[in-house]
mmCIF file of C-alpha atoms in Angstrom:
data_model
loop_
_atom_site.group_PDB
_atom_site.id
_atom_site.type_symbol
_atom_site.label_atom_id
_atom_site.label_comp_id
_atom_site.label_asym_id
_atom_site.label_seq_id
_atom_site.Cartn_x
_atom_site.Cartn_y
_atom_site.Cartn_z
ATOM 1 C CA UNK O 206 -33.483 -23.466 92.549
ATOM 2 C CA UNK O 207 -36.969 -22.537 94.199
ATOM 3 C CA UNK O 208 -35.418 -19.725 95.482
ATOM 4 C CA UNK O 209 -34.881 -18.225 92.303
ATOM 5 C CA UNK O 210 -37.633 -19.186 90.454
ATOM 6 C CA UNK O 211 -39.196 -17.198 92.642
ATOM 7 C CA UNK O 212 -37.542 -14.293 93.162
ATOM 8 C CA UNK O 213 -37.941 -14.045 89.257
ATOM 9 C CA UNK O 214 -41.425 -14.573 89.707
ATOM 10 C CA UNK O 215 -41.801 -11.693 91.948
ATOM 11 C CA UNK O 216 -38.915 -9.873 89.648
ATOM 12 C CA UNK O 217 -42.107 -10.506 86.442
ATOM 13 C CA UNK O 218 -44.877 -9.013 89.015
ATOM 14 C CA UNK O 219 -42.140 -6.037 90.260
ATOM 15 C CA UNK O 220 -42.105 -5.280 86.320
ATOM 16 C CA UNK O 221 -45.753 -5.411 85.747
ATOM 17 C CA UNK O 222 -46.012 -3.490 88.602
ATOM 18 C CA UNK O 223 -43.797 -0.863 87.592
ATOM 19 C CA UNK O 224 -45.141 -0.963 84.216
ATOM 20 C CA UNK O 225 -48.875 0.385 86.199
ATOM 21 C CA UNK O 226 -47.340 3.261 88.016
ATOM 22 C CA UNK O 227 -45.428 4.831 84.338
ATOM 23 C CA UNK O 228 -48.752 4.484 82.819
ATOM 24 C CA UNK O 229 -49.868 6.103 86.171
ATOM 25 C CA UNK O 230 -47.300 8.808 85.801
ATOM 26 C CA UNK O 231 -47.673 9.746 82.083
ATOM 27 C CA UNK O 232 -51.596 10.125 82.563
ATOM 28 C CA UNK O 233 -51.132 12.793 85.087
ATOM 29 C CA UNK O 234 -47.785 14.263 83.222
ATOM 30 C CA UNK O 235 -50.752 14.465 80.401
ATOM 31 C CA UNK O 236 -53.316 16.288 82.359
ATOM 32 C CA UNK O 237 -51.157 18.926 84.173
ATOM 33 C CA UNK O 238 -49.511 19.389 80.833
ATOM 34 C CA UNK O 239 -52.803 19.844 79.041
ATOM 35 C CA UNK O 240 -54.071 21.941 82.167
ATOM 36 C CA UNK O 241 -51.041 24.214 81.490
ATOM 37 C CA UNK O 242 -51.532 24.400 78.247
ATOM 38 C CA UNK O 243 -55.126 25.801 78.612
ATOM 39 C CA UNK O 244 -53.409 28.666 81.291
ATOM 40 C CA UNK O 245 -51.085 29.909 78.131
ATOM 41 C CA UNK O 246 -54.081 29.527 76.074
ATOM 42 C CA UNK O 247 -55.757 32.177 78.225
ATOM 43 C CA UNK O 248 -52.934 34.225 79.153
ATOM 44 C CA UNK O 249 -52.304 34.466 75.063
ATOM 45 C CA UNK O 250 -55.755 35.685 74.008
ATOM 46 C CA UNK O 251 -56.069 38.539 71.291
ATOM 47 C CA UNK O 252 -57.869 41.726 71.843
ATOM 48 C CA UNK O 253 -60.706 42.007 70.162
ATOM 49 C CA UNK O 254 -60.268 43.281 66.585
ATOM 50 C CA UNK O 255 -62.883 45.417 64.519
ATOM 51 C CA UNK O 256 -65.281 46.232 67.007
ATOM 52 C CA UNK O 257 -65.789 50.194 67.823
ATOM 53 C CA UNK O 258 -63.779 51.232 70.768
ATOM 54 C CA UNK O 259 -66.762 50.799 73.420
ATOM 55 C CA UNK O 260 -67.793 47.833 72.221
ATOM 56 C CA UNK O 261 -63.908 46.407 72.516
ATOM 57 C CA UNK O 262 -63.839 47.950 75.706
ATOM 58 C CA UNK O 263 -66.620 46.204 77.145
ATOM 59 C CA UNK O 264 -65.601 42.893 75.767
ATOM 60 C CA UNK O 265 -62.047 43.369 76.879
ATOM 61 C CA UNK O 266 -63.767 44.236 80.655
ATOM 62 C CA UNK O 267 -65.965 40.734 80.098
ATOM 63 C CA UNK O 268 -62.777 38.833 78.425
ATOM 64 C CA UNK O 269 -60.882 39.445 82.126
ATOM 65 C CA UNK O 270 -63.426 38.818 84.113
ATOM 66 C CA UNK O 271 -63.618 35.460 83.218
ATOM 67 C CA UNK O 272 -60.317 35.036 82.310
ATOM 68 C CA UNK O 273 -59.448 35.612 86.224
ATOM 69 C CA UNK O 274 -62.230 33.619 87.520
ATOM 70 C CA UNK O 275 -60.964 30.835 85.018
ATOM 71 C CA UNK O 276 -57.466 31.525 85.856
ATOM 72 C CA UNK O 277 -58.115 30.726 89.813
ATOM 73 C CA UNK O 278 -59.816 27.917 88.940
ATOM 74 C CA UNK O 279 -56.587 26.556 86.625
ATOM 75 C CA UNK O 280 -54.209 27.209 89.363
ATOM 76 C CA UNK O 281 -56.011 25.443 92.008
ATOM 77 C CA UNK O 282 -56.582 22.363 89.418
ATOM 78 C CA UNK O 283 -52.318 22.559 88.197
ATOM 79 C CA UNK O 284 -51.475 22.659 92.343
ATOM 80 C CA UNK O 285 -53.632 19.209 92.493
ATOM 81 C CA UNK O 286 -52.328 17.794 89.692
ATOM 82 C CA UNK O 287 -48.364 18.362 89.970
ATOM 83 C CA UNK O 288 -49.149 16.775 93.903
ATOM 84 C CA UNK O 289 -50.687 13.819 92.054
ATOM 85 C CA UNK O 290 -48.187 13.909 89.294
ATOM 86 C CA UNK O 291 -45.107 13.999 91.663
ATOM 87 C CA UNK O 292 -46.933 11.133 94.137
ATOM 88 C CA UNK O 293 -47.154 9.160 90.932
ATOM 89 C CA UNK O 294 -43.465 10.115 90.341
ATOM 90 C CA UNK O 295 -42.603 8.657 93.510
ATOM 91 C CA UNK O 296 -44.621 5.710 92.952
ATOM 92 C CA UNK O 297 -43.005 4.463 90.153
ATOM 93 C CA UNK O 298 -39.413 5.418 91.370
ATOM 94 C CA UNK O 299 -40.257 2.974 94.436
ATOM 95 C CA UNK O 300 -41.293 0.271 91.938
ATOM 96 C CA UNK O 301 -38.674 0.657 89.967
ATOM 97 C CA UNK O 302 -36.305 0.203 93.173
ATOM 98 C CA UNK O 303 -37.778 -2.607 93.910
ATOM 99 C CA UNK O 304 -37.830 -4.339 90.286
ATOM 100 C CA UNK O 305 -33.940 -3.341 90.579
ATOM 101 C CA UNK O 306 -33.525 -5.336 93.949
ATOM 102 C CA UNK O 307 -35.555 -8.453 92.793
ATOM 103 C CA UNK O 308 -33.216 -8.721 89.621
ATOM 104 C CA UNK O 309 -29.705 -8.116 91.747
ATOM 105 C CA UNK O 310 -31.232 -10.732 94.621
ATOM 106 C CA UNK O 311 -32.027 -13.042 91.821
ATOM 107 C CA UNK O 312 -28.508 -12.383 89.307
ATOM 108 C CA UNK O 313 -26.987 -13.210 92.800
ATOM 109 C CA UNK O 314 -28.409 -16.283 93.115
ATOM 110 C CA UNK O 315 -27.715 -17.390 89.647
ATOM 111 C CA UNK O 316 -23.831 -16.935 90.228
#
């Protein structure tokens, strides 16, 4: 009966556990989505609109320039994040094995 007491025990902790590393994974499913999101944002601008032609030309010529630097800087921020997001993914798959062990170890026992 100790036996599987415990193994529950550790079954309680496995799902605590596993409830850390899905709050783990949304976070960083939330920040490459949001860092994503600001790539379209960029990618979608409008040209500008009632300006004389120079004028728009030089603020299309300033728009890009930034817009590539920023750009750079996105991609090398989404690369980071999808590593962390698919470490985190992993995490909580390997959590999730093990909640799934504890509980089969301890229906086992129970029979």
């Amino acid at each position: 009966m100790t036996r599987l007491k415990d193994l529950q025990m550790l079954a309680t902790l496995s799902q605590l556990v596993l409830d850390q590393r899905l709050a783990g994974l949304r976070q960083a499913a939330g920040q490459l989505e949001r860092s994503r999101a600001q790539m379209q944002a960029i990618n979608a601008a409008a040209a500008p609109a009632d300006l004389p032609p120079v004028a728009a030309g030089l603020v299309d010529i300033a728009y890009r320039r930034w817009a590539d630097i920023r750009r750079t800087e996105l991609t090398a921020t989404i690369a980071r994040q999808t590593v962390d997001w698919m470490e985190a993914k992993a995490d909580a798959a390997t959590a999730f094995g093990r909640l799934q062990a504890l509980k089969g170890a301890a229906d086992r026992l129970e029979e």
